[in-house]
């Protein structure tokens, strides 16, 4: 029996190409990566990333609360504010006990933890921040959003690596469908561009190494793909039951119609080579939505630009969707926003459904010859899209898939 779809009534984003949803959308459709050299990474094997720029986060947050927030928390709070405003909701007027917050992250405040460890080593315990714990623990995005928005219903912080955003949306839908809340604020956030993390990605072999302009290094599905480029950002959606949205005359941006999740149980980093367990997550999402594979008109791919991951995903797409729906991979523009990626990419899929535009994959002229998939390249594809899926496949073998459709 299919679970009912829920309405996406609000959307907020802050990413390397935009400090709100509209500018993010325009930046992704432009198909140009903002990857650049990052001064704080000087001397690292990987000294570049896609950064959130052009905004003073402390000023944007306002008040003293910003000083207890790590960057990953600030990004989430700003995205949540935009999403709630976009939904036409006022936290001063809602019943807070019926509002849930589900915001995931992969690494939480590991950057702040590292900074505090350096302070401790160099200057001693007395120099460390009294907010050190708050700056690091991964539940703080959900907690701070709940505090700011007076949401006293269930609050959760899923961590499934690069699938955390998709997992958060799935959990939020479950809370709505089972009646545990009436409004769910759901998404994910990440900011881990700091030397220790970049050194780790370099050592793992997953990160692209500098070979010319950093903006051209992330090449999803290309024959010469060379690894991921790190990004940061956040995306948050407001989800409601469709009847509730209709009752308050809220026009849904899209419907979240199905979700699916599996675990490869194969390797901490590499996907299961057959792709069959990830495929099971796709098929679960389609069953949940009540769709056949041929109903899918667009695929927002995980597309990390790593050699193995892209090969496994391309083969999966060719098997599951032989009708060759258009494929995009936003990481070519945004970099890999890790725990936030699934939420950001689901948000972009919502906008594709709304606007009938599939953004192009940056730095890609054509997919590798062995990939039998229809990648959108060079310029946006303008076509009405009624139904789409967003793939998220994370370290540890976490697979999460979101099925979305036009209202």
mmCIF file of C-alpha atoms in Angstrom:
data_model
loop_
_atom_site.group_PDB
_atom_site.id
_atom_site.type_symbol
_atom_site.label_atom_id
_atom_site.label_comp_id
_atom_site.label_asym_id
_atom_site.label_seq_id
_atom_site.Cartn_x
_atom_site.Cartn_y
_atom_site.Cartn_z
ATOM 1 C CA UNK A 1 0.000 0.000 0.000
ATOM 2 C CA UNK A 2 1.430 3.356 -1.035
ATOM 3 C CA UNK A 3 1.862 6.049 1.585
ATOM 4 C CA UNK A 4 0.229 9.353 0.650
ATOM 5 C CA UNK A 5 2.279 12.087 -0.963
ATOM 6 C CA UNK A 6 3.020 15.229 1.007
ATOM 7 C CA UNK A 7 3.227 18.777 -0.297
ATOM 8 C CA UNK A 8 6.414 20.812 -0.559
ATOM 9 C CA UNK A 9 5.074 24.250 0.352
ATOM 10 C CA UNK A 10 8.329 26.050 1.086
ATOM 11 C CA UNK A 11 11.941 25.919 -0.055
ATOM 12 C CA UNK A 12 15.099 27.622 1.182
ATOM 13 C CA UNK A 13 18.691 27.261 -0.016
ATOM 14 C CA UNK A 14 22.109 28.737 0.530
ATOM 15 C CA UNK A 15 24.876 27.355 -1.688
ATOM 16 C CA UNK A 16 28.172 28.276 -3.373
ATOM 17 C CA UNK A 17 26.262 29.908 -6.257
ATOM 18 C CA UNK A 18 23.566 31.730 -4.321
ATOM 19 C CA UNK A 19 22.476 32.911 -0.908
ATOM 20 C CA UNK A 20 18.843 32.046 -1.525
ATOM 21 C CA UNK A 21 16.760 29.690 -3.642
ATOM 22 C CA UNK A 22 16.393 31.883 -6.712
ATOM 23 C CA UNK A 23 20.054 32.817 -7.021
ATOM 24 C CA UNK A 24 21.036 29.186 -6.461
ATOM 25 C CA UNK A 25 18.713 28.106 -9.254
ATOM 26 C CA UNK A 26 20.084 30.718 -11.637
ATOM 27 C CA UNK A 27 23.646 29.724 -10.785
ATOM 28 C CA UNK A 28 23.021 26.017 -11.323
ATOM 29 C CA UNK A 29 21.285 26.695 -14.636
ATOM 30 C CA UNK A 30 24.265 28.798 -15.748
ATOM 31 C CA UNK A 31 26.350 25.637 -15.475
ATOM 32 C CA UNK A 32 29.563 27.279 -14.259
ATOM 33 C CA UNK A 33 31.372 26.110 -11.135
ATOM 34 C CA UNK A 34 32.547 28.723 -8.597
ATOM 35 C CA UNK A 35 35.336 26.446 -7.299
ATOM 36 C CA UNK A 36 38.306 28.556 -6.247
ATOM 37 C CA UNK A 37 41.504 28.499 -4.241
ATOM 38 C CA UNK A 38 40.747 28.853 -0.521
ATOM 39 C CA UNK A 39 43.340 30.784 1.484
ATOM 40 C CA UNK A 40 42.772 28.709 4.624
ATOM 41 C CA UNK A 41 43.792 25.580 2.691
ATOM 42 C CA UNK A 42 47.218 26.880 1.671
ATOM 43 C CA UNK A 43 49.717 24.048 1.659
ATOM 44 C CA UNK A 44 47.066 21.310 1.451
ATOM 45 C CA UNK A 45 47.133 18.764 -1.365
ATOM 46 C CA UNK A 46 43.615 20.003 -2.147
ATOM 47 C CA UNK A 47 43.525 23.762 -1.676
ATOM 48 C CA UNK A 48 40.289 24.610 -3.517
ATOM 49 C CA UNK A 49 36.555 24.209 -2.968
ATOM 50 C CA UNK A 50 33.133 25.659 -3.752
ATOM 51 C CA UNK A 51 32.397 28.125 -0.956
ATOM 52 C CA UNK A 52 29.372 30.078 0.225
ATOM 53 C CA UNK A 53 30.426 33.665 -0.468
ATOM 54 C CA UNK A 54 29.033 37.178 -0.496
ATOM 55 C CA UNK A 55 27.201 37.043 2.822
ATOM 56 C CA UNK A 56 28.106 37.921 6.402
ATOM 57 C CA UNK A 57 26.515 34.997 8.195
ATOM 58 C CA UNK A 58 26.657 36.632 11.625
ATOM 59 C CA UNK A 59 24.856 39.723 10.372
ATOM 60 C CA UNK A 60 22.320 37.574 8.537
ATOM 61 C CA UNK A 61 21.602 35.532 11.683
ATOM 62 C CA UNK A 62 21.481 38.634 13.874
ATOM 63 C CA UNK A 63 21.765 38.941 17.635
ATOM 64 C CA UNK A 64 24.076 37.116 20.009
ATOM 65 C CA UNK A 65 22.898 33.623 19.051
ATOM 66 C CA UNK A 66 25.238 33.498 16.061
ATOM 67 C CA UNK A 67 28.272 33.264 18.352
ATOM 68 C CA UNK A 68 27.201 29.842 19.609
ATOM 69 C CA UNK A 69 26.603 28.518 16.082
ATOM 70 C CA UNK A 70 29.082 26.807 13.801
ATOM 71 C CA UNK A 71 28.950 27.731 10.150
ATOM 72 C CA UNK A 72 26.955 24.596 9.323
ATOM 73 C CA UNK A 73 24.288 25.681 11.828
ATOM 74 C CA UNK A 74 24.088 29.225 10.465
ATOM 75 C CA UNK A 75 23.597 27.929 6.942
ATOM 76 C CA UNK A 76 20.743 25.688 8.106
ATOM 77 C CA UNK A 77 19.013 28.447 10.060
ATOM 78 C CA UNK A 78 19.101 30.819 7.094
ATOM 79 C CA UNK A 79 17.745 28.157 4.721
ATOM 80 C CA UNK A 80 14.970 27.305 7.205
ATOM 81 C CA UNK A 81 13.948 30.935 7.565
ATOM 82 C CA UNK A 82 13.627 31.269 3.813
ATOM 83 C CA UNK A 83 11.658 28.034 3.524
ATOM 84 C CA UNK A 84 9.151 29.015 6.203
ATOM 85 C CA UNK A 85 8.662 32.459 4.672
ATOM 86 C CA UNK A 86 8.287 30.871 1.239
ATOM 87 C CA UNK A 87 5.559 28.618 2.641
ATOM 88 C CA UNK A 88 3.660 31.681 3.891
ATOM 89 C CA UNK A 89 3.852 30.509 7.497
ATOM 90 C CA UNK A 90 4.409 32.609 10.616
ATOM 91 C CA UNK A 91 6.057 30.858 13.580
ATOM 92 C CA UNK A 92 4.478 33.400 15.911
ATOM 93 C CA UNK A 93 1.062 32.082 14.932
ATOM 94 C CA UNK A 94 1.445 28.344 14.508
ATOM 95 C CA UNK A 95 0.966 25.625 17.104
ATOM 96 C CA UNK A 96 4.581 24.818 17.835
ATOM 97 C CA UNK A 97 3.872 21.392 19.280
ATOM 98 C CA UNK A 98 2.657 20.295 15.843
ATOM 99 C CA UNK A 99 5.828 21.421 14.029
ATOM 100 C CA UNK A 100 8.682 18.950 13.544
ATOM 101 C CA UNK A 101 12.271 19.732 12.585
ATOM 102 C CA UNK A 102 14.367 17.092 10.790
ATOM 103 C CA UNK A 103 17.732 18.442 9.626
ATOM 104 C CA UNK A 104 20.618 16.151 8.778
ATOM 105 C CA UNK A 105 24.346 16.614 8.433
ATOM 106 C CA UNK A 106 27.265 14.320 7.743
ATOM 107 C CA UNK A 107 30.166 15.792 9.679
ATOM 108 C CA UNK A 108 28.417 18.406 11.807
ATOM 109 C CA UNK A 109 30.853 20.817 13.395
ATOM 110 C CA UNK A 110 34.038 18.835 12.799
ATOM 111 C CA UNK A 111 35.677 22.040 11.542
ATOM 112 C CA UNK A 112 34.989 23.775 14.855
ATOM 113 C CA UNK A 113 36.157 20.722 16.811
ATOM 114 C CA UNK A 114 39.457 20.811 14.942
ATOM 115 C CA UNK A 115 39.829 24.540 15.569
ATOM 116 C CA UNK A 116 39.214 24.047 19.286
ATOM 117 C CA UNK A 117 41.754 21.217 19.396
ATOM 118 C CA UNK A 118 44.375 23.566 17.926
ATOM 119 C CA UNK A 119 43.510 26.264 20.479
ATOM 120 C CA UNK A 120 43.773 23.723 23.302
ATOM 121 C CA UNK A 121 47.167 22.533 22.095
ATOM 122 C CA UNK A 122 48.611 26.001 21.565
ATOM 123 C CA UNK A 123 47.019 28.109 24.281
ATOM 124 C CA UNK A 124 45.566 25.752 26.835
ATOM 125 C CA UNK A 125 42.104 24.843 28.072
ATOM 126 C CA UNK A 126 41.330 28.346 29.316
ATOM 127 C CA UNK A 127 41.459 29.704 25.773
ATOM 128 C CA UNK A 128 38.899 27.292 24.343
ATOM 129 C CA UNK A 129 35.384 28.490 23.549
ATOM 130 C CA UNK A 130 32.662 28.132 26.199
ATOM 131 C CA UNK A 131 30.425 27.259 23.248
ATOM 132 C CA UNK A 132 32.809 24.548 22.075
ATOM 133 C CA UNK A 133 30.298 21.727 22.458
ATOM 134 C CA UNK A 134 27.513 23.695 20.757
ATOM 135 C CA UNK A 135 29.821 24.486 17.859
ATOM 136 C CA UNK A 136 30.445 20.817 17.142
ATOM 137 C CA UNK A 137 27.554 18.463 17.865
ATOM 138 C CA UNK A 138 25.489 17.440 14.818
ATOM 139 C CA UNK A 139 22.031 17.979 16.325
ATOM 140 C CA UNK A 140 22.511 21.727 16.648
ATOM 141 C CA UNK A 141 21.093 22.707 13.220
ATOM 142 C CA UNK A 142 17.799 21.036 14.136
ATOM 143 C CA UNK A 143 17.955 22.416 17.666
ATOM 144 C CA UNK A 144 18.673 26.009 16.661
ATOM 145 C CA UNK A 145 15.975 25.959 13.985
ATOM 146 C CA UNK A 146 13.499 24.683 16.573
ATOM 147 C CA UNK A 147 14.533 27.433 19.003
ATOM 148 C CA UNK A 148 14.314 30.202 16.425
ATOM 149 C CA UNK A 149 11.024 29.016 14.942
ATOM 150 C CA UNK A 150 9.267 27.953 18.159
ATOM 151 C CA UNK A 151 8.902 24.382 16.968
ATOM 152 C CA UNK A 152 8.353 22.069 19.938
ATOM 153 C CA UNK A 153 7.337 18.918 18.057
ATOM 154 C CA UNK A 154 9.739 16.073 17.200
ATOM 155 C CA UNK A 155 13.285 17.190 16.385
ATOM 156 C CA UNK A 156 15.792 14.870 14.717
ATOM 157 C CA UNK A 157 19.224 14.989 13.102
ATOM 158 C CA UNK A 158 19.756 12.082 10.679
ATOM 159 C CA UNK A 159 23.308 11.232 9.677
ATOM 160 C CA UNK A 160 23.680 8.960 6.656
ATOM 161 C CA UNK A 161 26.757 10.618 5.158
ATOM 162 C CA UNK A 162 26.069 12.056 1.696
ATOM 163 C CA UNK A 163 22.488 10.760 1.873
ATOM 164 C CA UNK A 164 21.625 12.698 5.043
ATOM 165 C CA UNK A 165 19.449 15.272 3.257
ATOM 166 C CA UNK A 166 17.374 12.665 1.459
ATOM 167 C CA UNK A 167 17.052 10.672 4.674
ATOM 168 C CA UNK A 168 15.822 13.763 6.529
ATOM 169 C CA UNK A 169 13.110 14.364 3.927
ATOM 170 C CA UNK A 170 12.011 10.745 4.150
ATOM 171 C CA UNK A 171 11.835 10.827 7.962
ATOM 172 C CA UNK A 172 9.889 14.097 7.855
ATOM 173 C CA UNK A 173 7.364 12.600 5.471
ATOM 174 C CA UNK A 174 6.884 9.660 7.833
ATOM 175 C CA UNK A 175 6.198 12.033 10.735
ATOM 176 C CA UNK A 176 3.503 13.772 8.693
ATOM 177 C CA UNK A 177 1.904 10.621 7.353
ATOM 178 C CA UNK A 178 1.733 9.033 10.809
ATOM 179 C CA UNK A 179 0.204 12.159 12.318
ATOM 180 C CA UNK A 180 3.084 13.046 14.613
ATOM 181 C CA UNK A 181 3.164 16.591 13.261
ATOM 182 C CA UNK A 182 1.261 18.883 10.917
ATOM 183 C CA UNK A 183 4.258 20.788 9.536
ATOM 184 C CA UNK A 184 7.762 19.428 8.997
ATOM 185 C CA UNK A 185 10.825 21.591 8.440
ATOM 186 C CA UNK A 186 13.281 19.227 6.790
ATOM 187 C CA UNK A 187 16.611 19.303 5.005
ATOM 188 C CA UNK A 188 20.341 19.202 5.627
ATOM 189 C CA UNK A 189 23.462 21.306 5.978
ATOM 190 C CA UNK A 190 27.242 20.945 5.721
ATOM 191 C CA UNK A 191 30.419 23.004 5.981
ATOM 192 C CA UNK A 192 33.643 21.009 6.280
ATOM 193 C CA UNK A 193 36.115 22.896 4.108
ATOM 194 C CA UNK A 194 39.094 22.937 6.480
ATOM 195 C CA UNK A 195 42.624 21.526 6.227
ATOM 196 C CA UNK A 196 42.173 18.254 8.126
ATOM 197 C CA UNK A 197 39.096 17.269 6.125
ATOM 198 C CA UNK A 198 40.667 18.180 2.810
ATOM 199 C CA UNK A 199 43.796 16.244 3.693
ATOM 200 C CA UNK A 200 41.626 13.239 4.492
ATOM 201 C CA UNK A 201 39.825 13.417 1.161
ATOM 202 C CA UNK A 202 43.140 13.725 -0.629
ATOM 203 C CA UNK A 203 44.508 10.681 1.207
ATOM 204 C CA UNK A 204 41.358 8.662 0.472
ATOM 205 C CA UNK A 205 41.773 9.205 -3.253
ATOM 206 C CA UNK A 206 38.215 10.519 -3.588
ATOM 207 C CA UNK A 207 39.145 14.173 -4.078
ATOM 208 C CA UNK A 208 40.156 15.724 -7.376
ATOM 209 C CA UNK A 209 43.703 17.058 -7.473
ATOM 210 C CA UNK A 210 44.547 20.441 -8.947
ATOM 211 C CA UNK A 211 44.967 20.254 -12.708
ATOM 212 C CA UNK A 212 44.390 23.748 -14.010
ATOM 213 C CA UNK A 213 41.475 25.970 -13.026
ATOM 214 C CA UNK A 214 39.595 24.509 -10.019
ATOM 215 C CA UNK A 215 36.314 25.508 -11.682
ATOM 216 C CA UNK A 216 36.846 22.830 -14.322
ATOM 217 C CA UNK A 217 37.824 19.946 -12.068
ATOM 218 C CA UNK A 218 34.456 18.446 -11.128
ATOM 219 C CA UNK A 219 33.296 16.540 -14.227
ATOM 220 C CA UNK A 220 30.402 14.174 -13.438
ATOM 221 C CA UNK A 221 30.036 11.269 -15.880
ATOM 222 C CA UNK A 222 32.931 12.485 -18.052
ATOM 223 C CA UNK A 223 35.478 10.068 -19.460
ATOM 224 C CA UNK A 224 38.216 12.086 -17.716
ATOM 225 C CA UNK A 225 36.418 12.515 -14.392
ATOM 226 C CA UNK A 226 39.014 12.817 -11.666
ATOM 227 C CA UNK A 227 37.243 12.987 -8.320
ATOM 228 C CA UNK A 228 34.998 15.175 -6.235
ATOM 229 C CA UNK A 229 35.390 18.856 -5.431
ATOM 230 C CA UNK A 230 34.190 19.876 -1.982
ATOM 231 C CA UNK A 231 31.263 22.245 -1.549
ATOM 232 C CA UNK A 232 29.159 23.556 1.321
ATOM 233 C CA UNK A 233 25.624 24.772 1.825
ATOM 234 C CA UNK A 234 22.166 23.962 3.107
ATOM 235 C CA UNK A 235 18.665 23.346 1.830
ATOM 236 C CA UNK A 236 15.428 23.115 3.801
ATOM 237 C CA UNK A 237 11.868 22.326 2.733
ATOM 238 C CA UNK A 238 8.562 22.862 4.468
ATOM 239 C CA UNK A 239 6.416 19.746 4.103
ATOM 240 C CA UNK A 240 2.705 19.482 4.869
ATOM 241 C CA UNK A 241 -0.054 17.002 4.222
ATOM 242 C CA UNK A 242 -1.712 17.928 0.947
ATOM 243 C CA UNK A 243 -5.137 18.422 2.560
ATOM 244 C CA UNK A 244 -3.650 20.780 5.149
ATOM 245 C CA UNK A 245 -1.889 22.807 2.475
ATOM 246 C CA UNK A 246 -5.097 23.012 0.476
ATOM 247 C CA UNK A 247 -7.067 24.099 3.556
ATOM 248 C CA UNK A 248 -4.880 27.168 3.983
ATOM 249 C CA UNK A 249 -4.769 27.880 0.232
ATOM 250 C CA UNK A 250 -1.067 27.136 -0.023
ATOM 251 C CA UNK A 251 0.068 26.240 -3.543
ATOM 252 C CA UNK A 252 2.554 23.332 -3.351
ATOM 253 C CA UNK A 253 5.768 23.679 -5.293
ATOM 254 C CA UNK A 254 5.786 19.884 -5.719
ATOM 255 C CA UNK A 255 4.642 16.657 -4.111
ATOM 256 C CA UNK A 256 7.024 14.311 -2.344
ATOM 257 C CA UNK A 257 5.498 11.066 -3.550
ATOM 258 C CA UNK A 258 7.932 8.322 -2.645
ATOM 259 C CA UNK A 259 11.136 7.444 -0.849
ATOM 260 C CA UNK A 260 13.393 4.406 -0.781
ATOM 261 C CA UNK A 261 16.468 3.446 1.231
ATOM 262 C CA UNK A 262 18.929 0.563 1.337
ATOM 263 C CA UNK A 263 22.469 -0.086 2.543
ATOM 264 C CA UNK A 264 25.175 -1.636 0.368
ATOM 265 C CA UNK A 265 26.872 -3.410 3.310
ATOM 266 C CA UNK A 266 29.940 -3.702 1.096
ATOM 267 C CA UNK A 267 32.701 -1.160 1.803
ATOM 268 C CA UNK A 268 33.122 2.070 3.827
ATOM 269 C CA UNK A 269 33.771 4.182 0.711
ATOM 270 C CA UNK A 270 33.262 2.248 -2.505
ATOM 271 C CA UNK A 271 29.764 1.357 -3.718
ATOM 272 C CA UNK A 272 28.775 -2.251 -4.330
ATOM 273 C CA UNK A 273 30.043 -2.781 -7.912
ATOM 274 C CA UNK A 274 26.843 -4.366 -9.202
ATOM 275 C CA UNK A 275 24.763 -1.377 -8.097
ATOM 276 C CA UNK A 276 21.931 -3.775 -7.328
ATOM 277 C CA UNK A 277 21.417 -2.670 -3.719
ATOM 278 C CA UNK A 278 21.300 1.008 -4.724
ATOM 279 C CA UNK A 279 18.911 -0.027 -7.483
ATOM 280 C CA UNK A 280 16.677 -1.575 -4.837
ATOM 281 C CA UNK A 281 16.408 1.866 -3.192
ATOM 282 C CA UNK A 282 15.341 3.373 -6.514
ATOM 283 C CA UNK A 283 12.767 0.638 -7.040
ATOM 284 C CA UNK A 284 11.456 1.087 -3.491
ATOM 285 C CA UNK A 285 10.926 4.801 -4.099
ATOM 286 C CA UNK A 286 9.075 4.066 -7.340
ATOM 287 C CA UNK A 287 6.835 1.500 -5.627
ATOM 288 C CA UNK A 288 6.134 3.946 -2.825
ATOM 289 C CA UNK A 289 5.118 6.577 -5.372
ATOM 290 C CA UNK A 290 3.036 4.065 -7.341
ATOM 291 C CA UNK A 291 5.113 4.623 -10.466
ATOM 292 C CA UNK A 292 6.551 2.382 -13.132
ATOM 293 C CA UNK A 293 10.120 3.108 -14.184
ATOM 294 C CA UNK A 294 8.923 4.633 -17.457
ATOM 295 C CA UNK A 295 6.953 7.235 -15.493
ATOM 296 C CA UNK A 296 10.220 8.907 -14.463
ATOM 297 C CA UNK A 297 10.838 11.886 -16.733
ATOM 298 C CA UNK A 298 14.039 13.197 -15.143
ATOM 299 C CA UNK A 299 16.886 11.916 -12.960
ATOM 300 C CA UNK A 300 18.839 14.215 -10.651
ATOM 301 C CA UNK A 301 21.894 11.989 -10.249
ATOM 302 C CA UNK A 302 24.243 11.719 -7.305
ATOM 303 C CA UNK A 303 27.057 12.217 -9.855
ATOM 304 C CA UNK A 304 30.138 12.744 -7.694
ATOM 305 C CA UNK A 305 32.631 12.737 -10.607
ATOM 306 C CA UNK A 306 34.590 9.916 -8.971
ATOM 307 C CA UNK A 307 35.551 7.104 -11.365
ATOM 308 C CA UNK A 308 33.870 4.187 -9.598
ATOM 309 C CA UNK A 309 30.760 5.921 -8.251
ATOM 310 C CA UNK A 310 29.799 7.462 -11.577
ATOM 311 C CA UNK A 311 30.306 4.146 -13.390
ATOM 312 C CA UNK A 312 28.061 2.283 -10.956
ATOM 313 C CA UNK A 313 25.378 4.981 -11.043
ATOM 314 C CA UNK A 314 25.433 5.326 -14.832
ATOM 315 C CA UNK A 315 24.926 1.586 -15.225
ATOM 316 C CA UNK A 316 22.090 1.710 -12.690
ATOM 317 C CA UNK A 317 20.374 4.547 -14.562
ATOM 318 C CA UNK A 318 20.666 2.708 -17.875
ATOM 319 C CA UNK A 319 19.165 -0.459 -16.367
ATOM 320 C CA UNK A 320 16.304 1.113 -14.446
ATOM 321 C CA UNK A 321 15.339 3.812 -16.958
ATOM 322 C CA UNK A 322 15.864 2.358 -20.453
ATOM 323 C CA UNK A 323 13.685 5.134 -21.914
ATOM 324 C CA UNK A 324 16.630 7.502 -21.249
ATOM 325 C CA UNK A 325 15.146 10.379 -19.258
ATOM 326 C CA UNK A 326 17.356 13.495 -19.118
ATOM 327 C CA UNK A 327 19.990 13.333 -16.386
ATOM 328 C CA UNK A 328 21.634 16.179 -14.515
ATOM 329 C CA UNK A 329 24.293 16.211 -11.775
ATOM 330 C CA UNK A 330 24.472 19.491 -9.818
ATOM 331 C CA UNK A 331 27.802 18.681 -8.177
ATOM 332 C CA UNK A 332 29.522 19.803 -11.369
ATOM 333 C CA UNK A 333 28.506 23.332 -10.360
ATOM 334 C CA UNK A 334 28.114 23.170 -6.578
ATOM 335 C CA UNK A 335 30.784 20.683 -5.665
ATOM 336 C CA UNK A 336 29.927 17.875 -3.278
ATOM 337 C CA UNK A 337 28.077 19.459 -0.369
ATOM 338 C CA UNK A 338 28.295 16.133 1.469
ATOM 339 C CA UNK A 339 25.470 15.764 4.002
ATOM 340 C CA UNK A 340 23.604 18.690 2.467
ATOM 341 C CA UNK A 341 23.821 17.354 -1.100
ATOM 342 C CA UNK A 342 20.657 15.249 -1.023
ATOM 343 C CA UNK A 343 18.527 18.104 0.284
ATOM 344 C CA UNK A 344 19.980 20.628 -2.163
ATOM 345 C CA UNK A 345 19.515 18.272 -5.103
ATOM 346 C CA UNK A 346 15.960 17.415 -4.063
ATOM 347 C CA UNK A 347 15.273 21.151 -3.905
ATOM 348 C CA UNK A 348 16.654 21.631 -7.394
ATOM 349 C CA UNK A 349 14.461 18.756 -8.584
ATOM 350 C CA UNK A 350 11.440 20.576 -7.151
ATOM 351 C CA UNK A 351 12.395 23.635 -9.201
ATOM 352 C CA UNK A 352 12.840 21.538 -12.355
ATOM 353 C CA UNK A 353 9.282 20.246 -11.923
ATOM 354 C CA UNK A 354 7.958 23.746 -11.344
ATOM 355 C CA UNK A 355 9.755 25.444 -14.202
ATOM 356 C CA UNK A 356 10.169 22.757 -16.828
ATOM 357 C CA UNK A 357 13.933 23.282 -16.962
ATOM 358 C CA UNK A 358 16.678 20.699 -16.403
ATOM 359 C CA UNK A 359 20.025 22.370 -15.545
ATOM 360 C CA UNK A 360 23.129 21.237 -17.442
ATOM 361 C CA UNK A 361 26.024 19.261 -15.986
ATOM 362 C CA UNK A 362 29.018 21.565 -15.681
ATOM 363 C CA UNK A 363 32.312 20.681 -17.355
ATOM 364 C CA UNK A 364 30.744 17.940 -19.467
ATOM 365 C CA UNK A 365 30.630 17.831 -23.257
ATOM 366 C CA UNK A 366 29.282 14.265 -23.400
ATOM 367 C CA UNK A 367 29.172 11.323 -21.007
ATOM 368 C CA UNK A 368 31.884 8.687 -21.187
ATOM 369 C CA UNK A 369 31.268 6.463 -24.244
ATOM 370 C CA UNK A 370 30.468 3.442 -22.089
ATOM 371 C CA UNK A 371 27.644 5.291 -20.271
ATOM 372 C CA UNK A 372 24.283 4.805 -21.981
ATOM 373 C CA UNK A 373 22.575 7.770 -20.329
ATOM 374 C CA UNK A 374 21.159 11.054 -21.633
ATOM 375 C CA UNK A 375 23.123 13.773 -19.833
ATOM 376 C CA UNK A 376 22.049 17.392 -20.171
ATOM 377 C CA UNK A 377 25.111 19.397 -21.212
ATOM 378 C CA UNK A 378 26.147 22.943 -22.109
ATOM 379 C CA UNK A 379 22.742 24.610 -21.683
ATOM 380 C CA UNK A 380 19.507 23.975 -19.781
ATOM 381 C CA UNK A 381 16.975 21.603 -21.315
ATOM 382 C CA UNK A 382 13.519 23.174 -21.467
ATOM 383 C CA UNK A 383 10.844 20.515 -21.279
ATOM 384 C CA UNK A 384 7.742 19.955 -19.143
ATOM 385 C CA UNK A 385 8.640 17.459 -16.430
ATOM 386 C CA UNK A 386 5.862 15.791 -14.445
ATOM 387 C CA UNK A 387 7.825 13.313 -12.343
ATOM 388 C CA UNK A 388 11.445 13.008 -11.284
ATOM 389 C CA UNK A 389 13.765 11.195 -8.908
ATOM 390 C CA UNK A 390 16.763 12.424 -6.939
ATOM 391 C CA UNK A 391 19.488 9.891 -6.092
ATOM 392 C CA UNK A 392 21.736 10.096 -3.013
ATOM 393 C CA UNK A 393 24.428 7.477 -2.365
ATOM 394 C CA UNK A 394 26.686 8.015 0.652
ATOM 395 C CA UNK A 395 29.860 6.729 2.258
ATOM 396 C CA UNK A 396 29.101 3.627 4.282
ATOM 397 C CA UNK A 397 26.790 2.393 1.556
ATOM 398 C CA UNK A 398 23.782 4.541 2.482
ATOM 399 C CA UNK A 399 21.385 4.778 -0.487
ATOM 400 C CA UNK A 400 18.392 7.128 -0.376
ATOM 401 C CA UNK A 401 16.106 8.072 -3.253
ATOM 402 C CA UNK A 402 13.371 10.712 -3.388
ATOM 403 C CA UNK A 403 10.490 10.660 -5.906
ATOM 404 C CA UNK A 404 8.868 14.034 -6.637
ATOM 405 C CA UNK A 405 6.081 15.106 -8.968
ATOM 406 C CA UNK A 406 4.172 18.165 -10.109
ATOM 407 C CA UNK A 407 1.018 18.840 -8.044
#
